[in-house]
Amino acid sequence: MYNKTSHIAEEFINDEEILSSIEYAEENKNNLELIKNILEKAKDYKGISHRDAITLLLCEDQEIKESTKALAREIKKNFYGNRIVLFAPLYLSNHCVNGCVYCPYHYKNKHISRKKLTQEEIVEEVMALQDMGHKRLALETGEDPVNCPIDYVLESINTIYNIKHKNGAIRRVNVNIAATTIENYKKLKDAGIGTYILFQETYNKKNYEELHPTGPKSNYEYHTEAMDRAMTAGIDDVGIGVLFGLNSYKYDFTGLLMHAEHLEETFGCGPHTISVPRICPADDINPEDFSNAISDEIFEHIIAVLRIAVPYTGMIISTRESKSSREKALKLGVSQISGGSRTSVGGYAHEEVKEEEDSSQFDTSDKRSLDEIVDWLLEMGYIPSFCTACYREGRTGDRFMQLLKSGQIVNCCHPNALMTLKEYLEDYSTEKTKKLGDEIIKKELENITNEIVKKKATDYISNIQNGERDFRF
Ligand code: SF4
Ligand code: SF4
C-alpha cells in the first residue's frame, strides 16, 4: 500500500500509485480547467504533487505547454537567478561486479580496460582539474568490494581535499558510489563529502530487475532505500535521478517525484539535486536497443515540469547532452552543469588515452573545454559559478532549504558566484573570457541590492585581484 513516509521501497515508491497517477493523468490531460488550476497552484512556488506534475507533463495543449515553460523559466530566474554552478566528474575506478545492461562497465564487458587510480594518479588527475579551474568534483566508481572498497574511497577523498597546487583547491567532493550500509554512509559523512548521489536508473521494479540481472545492484529494495540509509546516517544532501530511456518516462518521472516527496516528508528535507541523464552511446551499448528513448521535446518538457514540481531542488545536466540541448535546459531549470568532463579513468592527466585502452563510461556529446563552457555561459548572460560555500559554512539539509525557501540564499549565491568567477578569471581563463567575465562582474556587482553585501563583495573582489583567495558569504 502507498505510504509516503514508510522506509520500505515498495510502499513509498508504490507501483499501484504510480500506475493510477499515470491513468489519472491520461484521463485528464485535456481537461484544461483542471490543468490551469495546477498551473495556478504552481505559481505559489511551493511545488506540486507527483499526480499534478504527471498530468501537466502529459497535457498536449500547445498554449499550456508554453505557459508551463514560461513558469519554469520564471521559477528558475527567481530562485537561481542567472548563476550556473560548474563541476567535473572524476572517475576513480571502473571495476564493477554488476551486470547493468546499459553501462559499459558491466562485468561481462571484456573490451574495456579496467583501471583504478592509485593515490599518486589521483593527485595527478586533481592537479589537472585544478589547473582547469575546477573547485567542485563528483567522484564516480563502479561497485567492487575487492578492487574498490569503502576505505579506498575514503582515502581518495582525503587525498583530494589535501591537494594544494598553485591557487587551486577542491572545496567540495560529491560522491556517486553504489548503495551501501548506514555504517559506510557515516564514514562518508565523516570524510566531509558534499552531496551523496545515487541514481535509481528506473523505479519500475520488474524492469529494474531485468536491467540489473546480477550483482548486488540487482536488489531493487536495497538500492531504492539507499537514500533513507544515507539520511539516517546524517548525510543531509542527497542527489537522485533516473536514466531516462530505460523505462517509460511517465513511470520514472512519477517515481522520481514520489521519491522526492518521500524524503521531504520523512526527513524534513527533499533531495538537494535531481539529475536528468538520458541513455547515450558507449562501448557495448547502443541506445537504439532501448525502445523508451525520449525525444528532445519530451526531455525539455520533463525539465520544465520538474522545475515547477520541486522549485527548491537543484537540477543537473551532464556532458552527455549536446551544446544546444544544454542551452535549452539551462533556460528551463537546470542550475548545475559539468564542464570539460572526461568520463574515463585517468582521462584528465592523460588525455591521450588510446581508443583500445579507453575506459569511458559514456560518450560525451559536449566536448568543449571548461574555458569554452565558461565563455559560452558568459556570452549567454549567465554567471558561471565555482561556489562551494554552503557546505563549507554548514548550510546543508534543512538549514539550507530554509534559506532557499525564504529567498535569503540569493545574498550568498550571487556574490559568491561573482567572487569564484573572479578567481577563475585571474588564475585560469583565456584573455577573451577574462575580458568578458570582468565586464559581467562589474555589472552584476551593481545588481546586489543589499548595500552591506555589495560593499563586502566589491572589497573581496579587489582583494582577489590583488592575489588573495577563498572569500565567501
Ligand atoms: Fe557498475 Fe554502475 Fe555501470 Fe552498473 S551502472 S555496471 S553498477 S558502474
Ligand atoms: Fe550553492 Fe550555497 Fe554557493 Fe548558493 S551559496 S551557489 S546554494 S553553495
Short mmCIF file of C-alpha atoms and ligand atoms in Angstrom, two decimals:
data_model
loop_
_atom_site.label_atom_id
_atom_site.label_comp_id
_atom_site.label_asym_id
_atom_site.label_seq_id
_atom_site.Cartn_x
_atom_site.Cartn_y
_atom_site.Cartn_z
CA MET A 1 0.00 0.00 0.00
CA TYR A 2 1.21 3.55 -0.77
CA ASN A 3 2.80 5.15 2.27
CA LYS A 4 4.87 8.26 1.71
CA THR A 5 6.76 8.03 4.99
CA SER A 6 7.42 4.30 5.06
CA HIS A 7 11.05 3.18 4.80
CA ILE A 8 10.03 0.23 2.63
CA ALA A 9 10.76 0.77 -1.06
CA GLU A 10 7.56 -0.73 -2.42
CA GLU A 11 5.47 1.41 -0.07
CA PHE A 12 6.98 4.84 -0.78
CA ILE A 13 7.57 4.02 -4.46
CA ASN A 14 4.31 2.23 -4.81
CA ASP A 15 3.64 0.66 -8.21
CA GLU A 16 -0.16 1.00 -7.90
CA GLU A 17 0.12 4.67 -7.01
CA ILE A 18 2.39 5.32 -9.99
CA LEU A 19 0.09 3.48 -12.39
CA SER A 20 -3.03 5.14 -11.04
CA SER A 21 -1.35 8.58 -11.24
CA ILE A 22 -0.48 7.95 -14.90
CA GLU A 23 -4.02 6.72 -15.58
CA TYR A 24 -5.45 9.83 -13.89
CA ALA A 25 -3.07 11.99 -15.95
CA GLU A 26 -4.04 10.29 -19.22
CA GLU A 27 -7.75 10.79 -18.42
CA ASN A 28 -7.26 14.43 -17.51
CA LYS A 29 -4.55 15.55 -19.88
CA ASN A 30 -7.01 17.53 -21.95
CA ASN A 31 -9.04 18.82 -19.02
CA LEU A 32 -7.85 22.37 -19.47
CA GLU A 33 -9.67 23.75 -16.47
CA LEU A 34 -8.02 21.26 -14.14
CA ILE A 35 -4.62 21.86 -15.69
CA LYS A 36 -4.94 25.62 -15.47
CA ASN A 37 -5.67 25.15 -11.76
CA ILE A 38 -2.49 23.10 -11.40
CA LEU A 39 -0.52 25.89 -13.06
CA GLU A 40 -2.18 28.46 -10.78
CA LYS A 41 -1.20 26.40 -7.73
CA ALA A 42 2.36 26.16 -9.06
CA LYS A 43 2.62 29.94 -9.19
CA ASP A 44 3.00 29.93 -5.39
CA TYR A 45 6.45 28.41 -5.99
CA LYS A 46 5.76 25.72 -3.40
CA GLY A 47 5.87 22.80 -5.79
CA ILE A 48 3.14 20.46 -6.96
CA SER A 49 2.39 16.80 -6.24
CA HIS A 50 3.57 13.92 -8.43
CA ARG A 51 -0.03 13.42 -9.64
CA ASP A 52 -0.42 17.05 -10.69
CA ALA A 53 3.05 17.03 -12.23
CA ILE A 54 2.44 13.99 -14.45
CA THR A 55 -0.91 15.46 -15.53
CA LEU A 56 0.80 18.69 -16.51
CA LEU A 57 3.55 16.76 -18.28
CA LEU A 58 1.10 14.78 -20.42
CA CYS A 59 -1.07 17.74 -21.39
CA GLU A 60 -0.93 18.17 -25.16
CA ASP A 61 -2.39 21.66 -25.38
CA GLN A 62 0.17 23.95 -27.01
CA GLU A 63 -0.80 27.01 -25.00
CA ILE A 64 -0.49 25.10 -21.72
CA LYS A 65 2.89 23.79 -22.82
CA GLU A 66 4.09 27.33 -23.46
CA SER A 67 2.71 28.54 -20.10
CA THR A 68 4.47 25.63 -18.38
CA LYS A 69 7.79 26.60 -19.93
CA ALA A 70 7.25 30.26 -19.08
CA LEU A 71 6.55 29.40 -15.44
CA ALA A 72 9.60 27.13 -15.29
CA ARG A 73 11.76 29.97 -16.63
CA GLU A 74 10.26 32.34 -14.07
CA ILE A 75 10.92 29.96 -11.17
CA LYS A 76 14.44 29.35 -12.43
CA LYS A 77 15.08 33.08 -12.59
CA ASN A 78 13.61 33.83 -9.15
CA PHE A 79 15.34 31.01 -7.27
CA TYR A 80 18.60 30.57 -9.13
CA GLY A 81 18.99 33.89 -10.96
CA ASN A 82 21.44 33.72 -13.85
CA ARG A 83 24.03 31.67 -11.95
CA ILE A 84 25.17 28.26 -13.18
CA VAL A 85 27.31 26.13 -10.88
CA LEU A 86 30.10 24.16 -12.56
CA PHE A 87 31.59 20.83 -11.57
CA ALA A 88 33.53 17.92 -13.05
CA PRO A 89 33.17 14.16 -12.62
CA LEU A 90 36.28 12.27 -11.53
CA TYR A 91 36.31 8.54 -12.29
CA LEU A 92 38.36 6.67 -9.69
CA SER A 93 37.74 3.09 -10.76
CA ASN A 94 35.72 1.23 -13.37
CA HIS A 95 35.98 -2.21 -11.79
CA CYS A 96 32.43 -3.43 -11.37
CA VAL A 97 30.78 -6.64 -10.27
CA ASN A 98 27.33 -5.68 -11.52
CA GLY A 99 25.67 -6.62 -14.76
CA CYS A 100 23.75 -3.42 -15.64
CA VAL A 101 22.84 -3.91 -19.28
CA TYR A 102 23.00 -0.20 -20.18
CA CYS A 103 26.50 0.51 -18.83
CA PRO A 104 29.83 -0.45 -20.44
CA TYR A 105 31.37 -1.08 -17.01
CA HIS A 106 29.21 -4.20 -16.58
CA TYR A 107 31.43 -7.09 -15.53
CA LYS A 108 30.98 -9.10 -18.74
CA ASN A 109 32.38 -6.36 -20.98
CA LYS A 110 35.82 -7.59 -21.98
CA HIS A 111 36.68 -4.82 -24.50
CA ILE A 112 37.07 -2.16 -21.89
CA SER A 113 40.29 -1.76 -19.93
CA ARG A 114 39.78 -1.90 -16.16
CA LYS A 115 41.55 0.72 -14.12
CA LYS A 116 41.70 2.02 -10.60
CA LEU A 117 43.66 5.16 -9.86
CA THR A 118 46.43 4.98 -7.29
CA GLN A 119 46.62 7.85 -4.79
CA GLU A 120 49.52 9.26 -6.84
CA GLU A 121 47.40 9.13 -10.00
CA ILE A 122 44.54 10.83 -8.14
CA VAL A 123 46.94 13.66 -7.28
CA GLU A 124 47.82 13.96 -10.99
CA GLU A 125 44.15 13.97 -12.02
CA VAL A 126 43.15 16.50 -9.40
CA MET A 127 46.04 18.80 -10.24
CA ALA A 128 44.91 18.67 -13.88
CA LEU A 129 41.36 19.52 -12.77
CA GLN A 130 42.59 22.33 -10.54
CA ASP A 131 44.61 23.70 -13.46
CA MET A 132 41.41 23.85 -15.47
CA GLY A 133 39.80 25.87 -12.65
CA HIS A 134 37.51 23.30 -11.05
CA LYS A 135 36.63 23.54 -7.35
CA ARG A 136 33.79 21.00 -7.13
CA LEU A 137 34.05 17.33 -8.07
CA ALA A 138 31.72 14.38 -8.31
CA LEU A 139 33.59 11.13 -7.61
CA GLU A 140 32.45 8.15 -9.64
CA THR A 141 33.27 4.48 -9.16
CA GLY A 142 31.89 1.13 -10.22
CA GLU A 143 30.85 -1.29 -7.48
CA ASP A 144 33.55 -3.73 -6.47
CA PRO A 145 34.09 -4.52 -2.80
CA VAL A 146 37.51 -6.07 -3.51
CA ASN A 147 39.01 -3.63 -6.02
CA CYS A 148 37.24 -0.52 -4.80
CA PRO A 149 36.34 -0.91 -1.11
CA ILE A 150 34.97 1.95 1.01
CA ASP A 151 38.40 2.51 2.59
CA TYR A 152 39.84 3.26 -0.84
CA VAL A 153 37.07 5.82 -1.48
CA LEU A 154 37.68 7.44 1.93
CA GLU A 155 41.42 7.57 1.39
CA SER A 156 40.84 9.13 -2.04
CA ILE A 157 38.55 11.83 -0.60
CA ASN A 158 41.20 12.66 1.99
CA THR A 159 43.86 12.84 -0.72
CA ILE A 160 41.73 15.15 -2.84
CA TYR A 161 40.90 17.60 -0.06
CA ASN A 162 44.59 17.86 0.83
CA ILE A 163 45.95 18.71 -2.60
CA LYS A 164 47.02 22.33 -2.68
CA HIS A 165 48.53 23.16 -6.03
CA LYS A 166 49.19 26.78 -7.07
CA ASN A 167 45.94 28.62 -6.20
CA GLY A 168 43.86 25.50 -6.78
CA ALA A 169 41.78 23.59 -4.26
CA ILE A 170 38.91 21.16 -4.47
CA ARG A 171 36.46 22.57 -1.97
CA ARG A 172 33.56 20.18 -2.33
CA VAL A 173 33.70 16.48 -3.14
CA ASN A 174 30.36 14.95 -4.04
CA VAL A 175 30.28 11.19 -4.19
CA ASN A 176 28.44 8.85 -6.54
CA ILE A 177 29.11 5.32 -5.33
CA ALA A 178 26.96 2.22 -5.06
CA ALA A 179 24.25 1.84 -2.42
CA THR A 180 25.87 0.90 0.85
CA THR A 181 25.30 0.46 4.59
CA ILE A 182 24.45 3.09 7.22
CA GLU A 183 27.87 2.49 8.71
CA ASN A 184 29.60 3.31 5.42
CA TYR A 185 27.42 6.36 4.88
CA LYS A 186 28.52 7.59 8.31
CA LYS A 187 32.12 7.17 7.20
CA LEU A 188 31.44 9.20 4.06
CA LYS A 189 29.84 11.93 6.13
CA ASP A 190 32.84 11.99 8.47
CA ALA A 191 35.12 12.26 5.44
CA GLY A 192 33.38 15.55 4.60
CA ILE A 193 31.53 14.72 1.42
CA GLY A 194 29.17 17.26 -0.11
CA THR A 195 26.25 15.52 -1.78
CA TYR A 196 25.78 11.75 -1.90
CA ILE A 197 24.47 10.98 -5.37
CA LEU A 198 22.82 7.75 -6.44
CA PHE A 199 20.65 7.32 -9.49
CA GLN A 200 17.72 4.97 -9.28
CA GLU A 201 18.05 4.28 -13.04
CA THR A 202 14.40 3.18 -13.14
CA TYR A 203 11.75 2.99 -10.43
CA ASN A 204 9.90 0.14 -12.15
CA LYS A 205 10.80 -2.93 -10.09
CA LYS A 206 10.23 -5.51 -12.81
CA ASN A 207 12.15 -3.53 -15.37
CA TYR A 208 14.86 -2.72 -12.81
CA GLU A 209 15.39 -6.42 -12.16
CA GLU A 210 15.69 -7.15 -15.88
CA LEU A 211 18.20 -4.34 -16.37
CA HIS A 212 20.24 -5.45 -13.35
CA PRO A 213 20.31 -9.23 -13.71
CA THR A 214 23.32 -9.91 -11.48
CA GLY A 215 25.40 -8.40 -8.72
CA PRO A 216 24.47 -6.52 -5.53
CA LYS A 217 22.74 -3.78 -7.53
CA SER A 218 20.12 -6.28 -8.64
CA ASN A 219 18.46 -5.89 -5.23
CA TYR A 220 15.77 -3.29 -6.01
CA GLU A 221 14.76 -2.73 -2.39
CA TYR A 222 18.32 -2.22 -1.14
CA HIS A 223 19.03 0.25 -3.95
CA THR A 224 15.76 2.18 -3.62
CA GLU A 225 16.10 2.51 0.15
CA ALA A 226 19.71 3.75 -0.08
CA MET A 227 18.85 7.42 0.41
CA ASP A 228 16.93 6.56 3.58
CA ARG A 229 20.07 4.90 4.95
CA ALA A 230 22.25 7.82 3.82
CA MET A 231 19.99 10.38 5.51
CA THR A 232 19.66 8.21 8.61
CA ALA A 233 23.46 8.22 8.74
CA GLY A 234 23.39 12.03 8.79
CA ILE A 235 24.12 12.87 5.16
CA ASP A 236 21.90 15.91 4.62
CA ASP A 237 22.38 16.50 0.93
CA VAL A 238 21.41 13.68 -1.39
CA GLY A 239 21.09 13.71 -5.17
CA ILE A 240 18.64 11.49 -7.03
CA GLY A 241 17.97 10.81 -10.71
CA VAL A 242 16.81 8.29 -13.27
CA LEU A 243 18.36 7.29 -16.57
CA PHE A 244 15.65 8.41 -18.98
CA GLY A 245 15.22 5.91 -21.78
CA LEU A 246 15.43 2.73 -19.70
CA ASN A 247 11.74 2.63 -18.91
CA SER A 248 8.65 4.61 -19.79
CA TYR A 249 9.44 8.24 -18.95
CA LYS A 250 5.94 8.62 -17.47
CA TYR A 251 6.64 5.92 -14.91
CA ASP A 252 10.10 7.16 -13.98
CA PHE A 253 9.12 10.82 -13.87
CA THR A 254 6.32 9.97 -11.41
CA GLY A 255 8.59 7.69 -9.35
CA LEU A 256 11.28 10.37 -9.18
CA LEU A 257 8.85 12.90 -7.73
CA MET A 258 7.44 10.34 -5.29
CA HIS A 259 10.98 9.71 -4.09
CA ALA A 260 11.49 13.45 -3.58
CA GLU A 261 8.19 13.70 -1.69
CA HIS A 262 9.15 10.71 0.47
CA LEU A 263 12.48 12.26 1.50
CA GLU A 264 10.87 15.62 2.24
CA GLU A 265 8.09 14.08 4.34
CA THR A 266 10.29 11.58 6.14
CA PHE A 267 13.47 13.57 6.77
CA GLY A 268 12.16 17.14 6.56
CA CYS A 269 14.33 17.84 3.55
CA GLY A 270 13.91 16.81 -0.06
CA PRO A 271 16.75 15.92 -2.41
CA HIS A 272 19.46 18.54 -2.83
CA THR A 273 19.69 17.78 -6.54
CA ILE A 274 17.95 15.89 -9.31
CA SER A 275 19.96 14.76 -12.34
CA VAL A 276 18.36 14.15 -15.70
CA PRO A 277 20.65 11.89 -17.74
CA ARG A 278 19.39 10.23 -20.92
CA ILE A 279 20.72 6.96 -22.26
CA CYS A 280 23.52 7.63 -24.77
CA PRO A 281 26.05 5.63 -26.84
CA ALA A 282 29.00 3.88 -25.17
CA ASP A 283 31.20 0.84 -25.73
CA ASP A 284 28.93 -2.22 -25.98
CA ILE A 285 25.84 -0.01 -25.61
CA ASN A 286 23.53 1.10 -28.41
CA PRO A 287 20.75 3.48 -27.33
CA GLU A 288 18.58 2.10 -30.15
CA ASP A 289 18.35 -1.14 -28.16
CA PHE A 290 16.32 0.82 -25.63
CA SER A 291 12.85 1.44 -27.01
CA ASN A 292 11.96 4.02 -24.36
CA ALA A 293 14.45 6.65 -25.55
CA ILE A 294 12.87 10.11 -25.30
CA SER A 295 12.84 12.92 -27.85
CA ASP A 296 14.39 16.33 -27.23
CA GLU A 297 10.92 17.82 -26.97
CA ILE A 298 9.79 15.48 -24.19
CA PHE A 299 13.14 15.88 -22.46
CA GLU A 300 12.76 19.66 -22.33
CA HIS A 301 9.21 19.35 -21.10
CA ILE A 302 10.33 16.99 -18.32
CA ILE A 303 12.89 19.57 -17.19
CA ALA A 304 10.29 22.35 -17.21
CA VAL A 305 7.74 20.35 -15.18
CA LEU A 306 10.39 19.18 -12.71
CA ARG A 307 11.41 22.80 -12.17
CA ILE A 308 7.81 23.62 -11.31
CA ALA A 309 7.24 20.50 -9.18
CA VAL A 310 10.36 20.86 -6.99
CA PRO A 311 11.45 24.50 -7.15
CA TYR A 312 13.92 24.04 -4.27
CA THR A 313 15.89 21.23 -5.81
CA GLY A 314 18.96 21.99 -7.91
CA MET A 315 18.91 20.33 -11.33
CA ILE A 316 21.97 18.86 -13.03
CA ILE A 317 22.73 18.06 -16.64
CA SER A 318 25.92 16.40 -17.83
CA THR A 319 28.09 16.49 -20.94
CA ARG A 320 26.07 13.54 -22.28
CA GLU A 321 23.86 16.27 -23.69
CA SER A 322 24.83 18.42 -26.67
CA LYS A 323 25.52 22.13 -26.50
CA SER A 324 22.09 23.01 -27.92
CA SER A 325 20.24 20.65 -25.60
CA ARG A 326 22.12 22.10 -22.60
CA GLU A 327 21.32 25.61 -23.76
CA LYS A 328 17.57 24.90 -23.66
CA ALA A 329 17.81 23.01 -20.37
CA LEU A 330 19.58 25.94 -18.70
CA LYS A 331 16.73 28.29 -19.52
CA LEU A 332 14.08 25.88 -18.26
CA GLY A 333 15.54 24.90 -14.94
CA VAL A 334 18.99 23.35 -14.85
CA SER A 335 21.25 25.05 -12.31
CA GLN A 336 24.40 22.91 -12.39
CA ILE A 337 26.40 21.54 -15.31
CA SER A 338 29.64 19.66 -15.76
CA GLY A 339 32.31 21.18 -17.95
CA GLY A 340 35.42 19.92 -19.69
CA SER A 341 34.49 16.42 -18.49
CA ARG A 342 36.38 13.19 -19.12
CA THR A 343 34.34 10.10 -18.40
CA SER A 344 37.29 7.70 -18.40
CA VAL A 345 39.52 6.64 -15.51
CA GLY A 346 42.63 8.83 -15.69
CA GLY A 347 41.27 10.99 -18.51
CA TYR A 348 42.28 14.41 -17.19
CA ALA A 349 46.02 14.00 -16.70
CA HIS A 350 46.33 11.65 -19.69
CA GLU A 351 44.05 12.93 -22.41
CA GLU A 352 45.91 10.82 -24.95
CA VAL A 353 44.27 7.56 -23.74
CA LYS A 354 44.23 5.35 -26.85
CA GLU A 355 40.92 4.15 -28.16
CA GLU A 356 41.64 0.49 -27.47
CA GLU A 357 42.53 1.36 -23.90
CA ASP A 358 39.61 3.69 -23.43
CA SER A 359 37.73 3.23 -20.21
CA SER A 360 34.98 5.81 -20.52
CA GLN A 361 31.52 5.19 -19.11
CA PHE A 362 29.72 7.06 -21.85
CA ASP A 363 30.44 9.23 -24.87
CA THR A 364 30.35 12.91 -24.08
CA SER A 365 28.38 14.94 -26.57
CA ASP A 366 29.61 18.31 -25.32
CA LYS A 367 33.38 18.08 -25.71
CA ARG A 368 34.26 21.71 -25.11
CA SER A 369 36.94 22.78 -22.63
CA LEU A 370 35.98 24.35 -19.31
CA ASP A 371 37.09 27.75 -20.61
CA GLU A 372 34.90 27.38 -23.67
CA ILE A 373 31.98 26.49 -21.42
CA VAL A 374 32.63 29.49 -19.16
CA ASP A 375 32.88 31.76 -22.18
CA TRP A 376 29.69 30.33 -23.68
CA LEU A 377 27.81 30.87 -20.40
CA LEU A 378 29.05 34.45 -20.15
CA GLU A 379 28.05 35.13 -23.75
CA MET A 380 24.52 33.98 -22.92
CA GLY A 381 24.38 36.30 -19.89
CA TYR A 382 24.89 33.65 -17.19
CA ILE A 383 27.33 33.89 -14.28
CA PRO A 384 29.45 30.72 -14.21
CA SER A 385 29.90 29.91 -10.53
CA PHE A 386 32.51 27.77 -8.77
CA CYS A 387 30.85 28.36 -5.42
CA THR A 388 31.01 25.67 -2.73
CA ALA A 389 30.22 27.95 0.22
CA CYS A 390 27.11 26.35 1.73
CA TYR A 391 28.65 23.03 2.55
CA ARG A 392 31.73 24.74 4.00
CA GLU A 393 29.57 27.08 6.11
CA GLY A 394 27.48 24.17 7.39
CA ARG A 395 24.46 25.25 5.36
CA THR A 396 23.23 21.78 4.45
CA GLY A 397 19.99 19.82 4.64
CA ASP A 398 17.02 21.65 6.16
CA ARG A 399 19.17 24.69 7.15
CA PHE A 400 19.97 25.13 3.50
CA MET A 401 16.37 24.52 2.44
CA GLN A 402 15.04 27.14 4.89
CA LEU A 403 17.39 29.74 3.47
CA LEU A 404 16.42 28.78 -0.04
CA LYS A 405 12.69 28.84 0.70
CA SER A 406 12.93 32.26 2.39
CA GLY A 407 14.72 33.66 -0.66
CA GLN A 408 17.67 34.69 1.55
CA ILE A 409 20.12 32.42 -0.20
CA VAL A 410 20.49 34.90 -3.04
CA ASN A 411 22.53 37.13 -0.68
CA CYS A 412 25.07 34.31 -0.63
CA CYS A 413 24.81 32.75 -4.10
CA HIS A 414 25.10 35.92 -6.13
CA PRO A 415 28.25 37.45 -4.52
CA ASN A 416 29.82 34.01 -4.13
CA ALA A 417 29.29 33.35 -7.83
CA LEU A 418 30.98 36.65 -8.70
CA MET A 419 33.91 36.03 -6.34
CA THR A 420 34.57 32.49 -7.51
CA LEU A 421 34.25 33.59 -11.12
CA LYS A 422 36.82 36.29 -10.42
CA GLU A 423 39.20 33.64 -9.01
CA TYR A 424 38.70 31.63 -12.19
CA LEU A 425 39.37 34.64 -14.43
CA GLU A 426 42.53 35.57 -12.53
CA ASP A 427 44.00 32.08 -12.41
CA TYR A 428 42.80 30.03 -15.36
CA SER A 429 40.91 31.80 -18.12
CA THR A 430 41.95 32.95 -21.57
CA GLU A 431 42.19 36.70 -22.18
CA LYS A 432 38.95 36.72 -24.14
CA THR A 433 36.98 35.05 -21.34
CA LYS A 434 38.63 37.27 -18.73
CA LYS A 435 37.62 40.45 -20.52
CA LEU A 436 34.02 39.34 -20.82
CA GLY A 437 33.93 37.97 -17.27
CA ASP A 438 35.33 41.15 -15.74
CA GLU A 439 32.67 43.20 -17.53
CA ILE A 440 29.92 40.95 -16.21
CA ILE A 441 31.29 41.06 -12.66
CA LYS A 442 31.32 44.86 -12.74
CA LYS A 443 27.74 44.97 -13.98
CA GLU A 444 26.48 42.28 -11.59
CA LEU A 445 28.03 43.92 -8.52
CA GLU A 446 25.67 46.81 -9.20
CA ASN A 447 22.74 44.39 -9.12
CA ILE A 448 23.39 43.40 -5.49
CA THR A 449 20.58 45.13 -3.63
CA ASN A 450 21.86 44.71 -0.06
CA GLU A 451 24.35 47.57 0.36
CA ILE A 452 26.42 45.80 3.05
CA VAL A 453 26.77 42.70 0.89
CA LYS A 454 27.58 44.84 -2.15
CA LYS A 455 30.38 46.68 -0.31
CA LYS A 456 31.87 43.48 1.09
CA ALA A 457 31.70 41.68 -2.26
CA THR A 458 33.33 44.63 -4.04
CA ASP A 459 36.17 44.65 -1.48
CA TYR A 460 36.65 40.88 -1.70
CA ILE A 461 36.82 41.07 -5.48
CA SER A 462 39.58 43.66 -5.38
CA ASN A 463 41.39 41.50 -2.81
CA ILE A 464 41.16 38.59 -5.26
CA GLN A 465 42.57 40.82 -7.99
CA ASN A 466 45.45 41.50 -5.58
CA GLY A 467 46.19 37.81 -5.15
CA GLU A 468 44.10 36.76 -2.13
CA ARG A 469 41.73 33.78 -2.46
CA ASP A 470 38.81 31.93 -0.90
CA PHE A 471 36.33 34.54 0.36
CA ARG A 472 32.74 33.53 0.87
CA PHE A 473 29.38 34.55 2.25
FE1 SF4 B 1 28.65 -0.86 -12.49
FE2 SF4 B 1 27.34 1.43 -12.05
FE3 SF4 B 1 27.89 0.64 -14.53
FE4 SF4 B 1 26.12 -0.68 -13.15
S1 SF4 B 1 25.93 1.48 -13.78
S2 SF4 B 1 27.74 -1.59 -14.40
S3 SF4 B 1 26.95 -0.51 -11.08
S4 SF4 B 1 29.37 1.20 -12.96
FE1 SF4 B 2 25.26 26.78 -3.92
FE2 SF4 B 2 25.29 27.80 -1.48
FE3 SF4 B 2 27.04 28.64 -3.25
FE4 SF4 B 2 24.49 29.31 -3.46
S1 SF4 B 2 25.90 29.92 -1.82
S2 SF4 B 2 25.82 28.57 -5.11
S3 SF4 B 2 23.49 27.47 -2.76
S4 SF4 B 2 26.92 26.58 -2.45
#
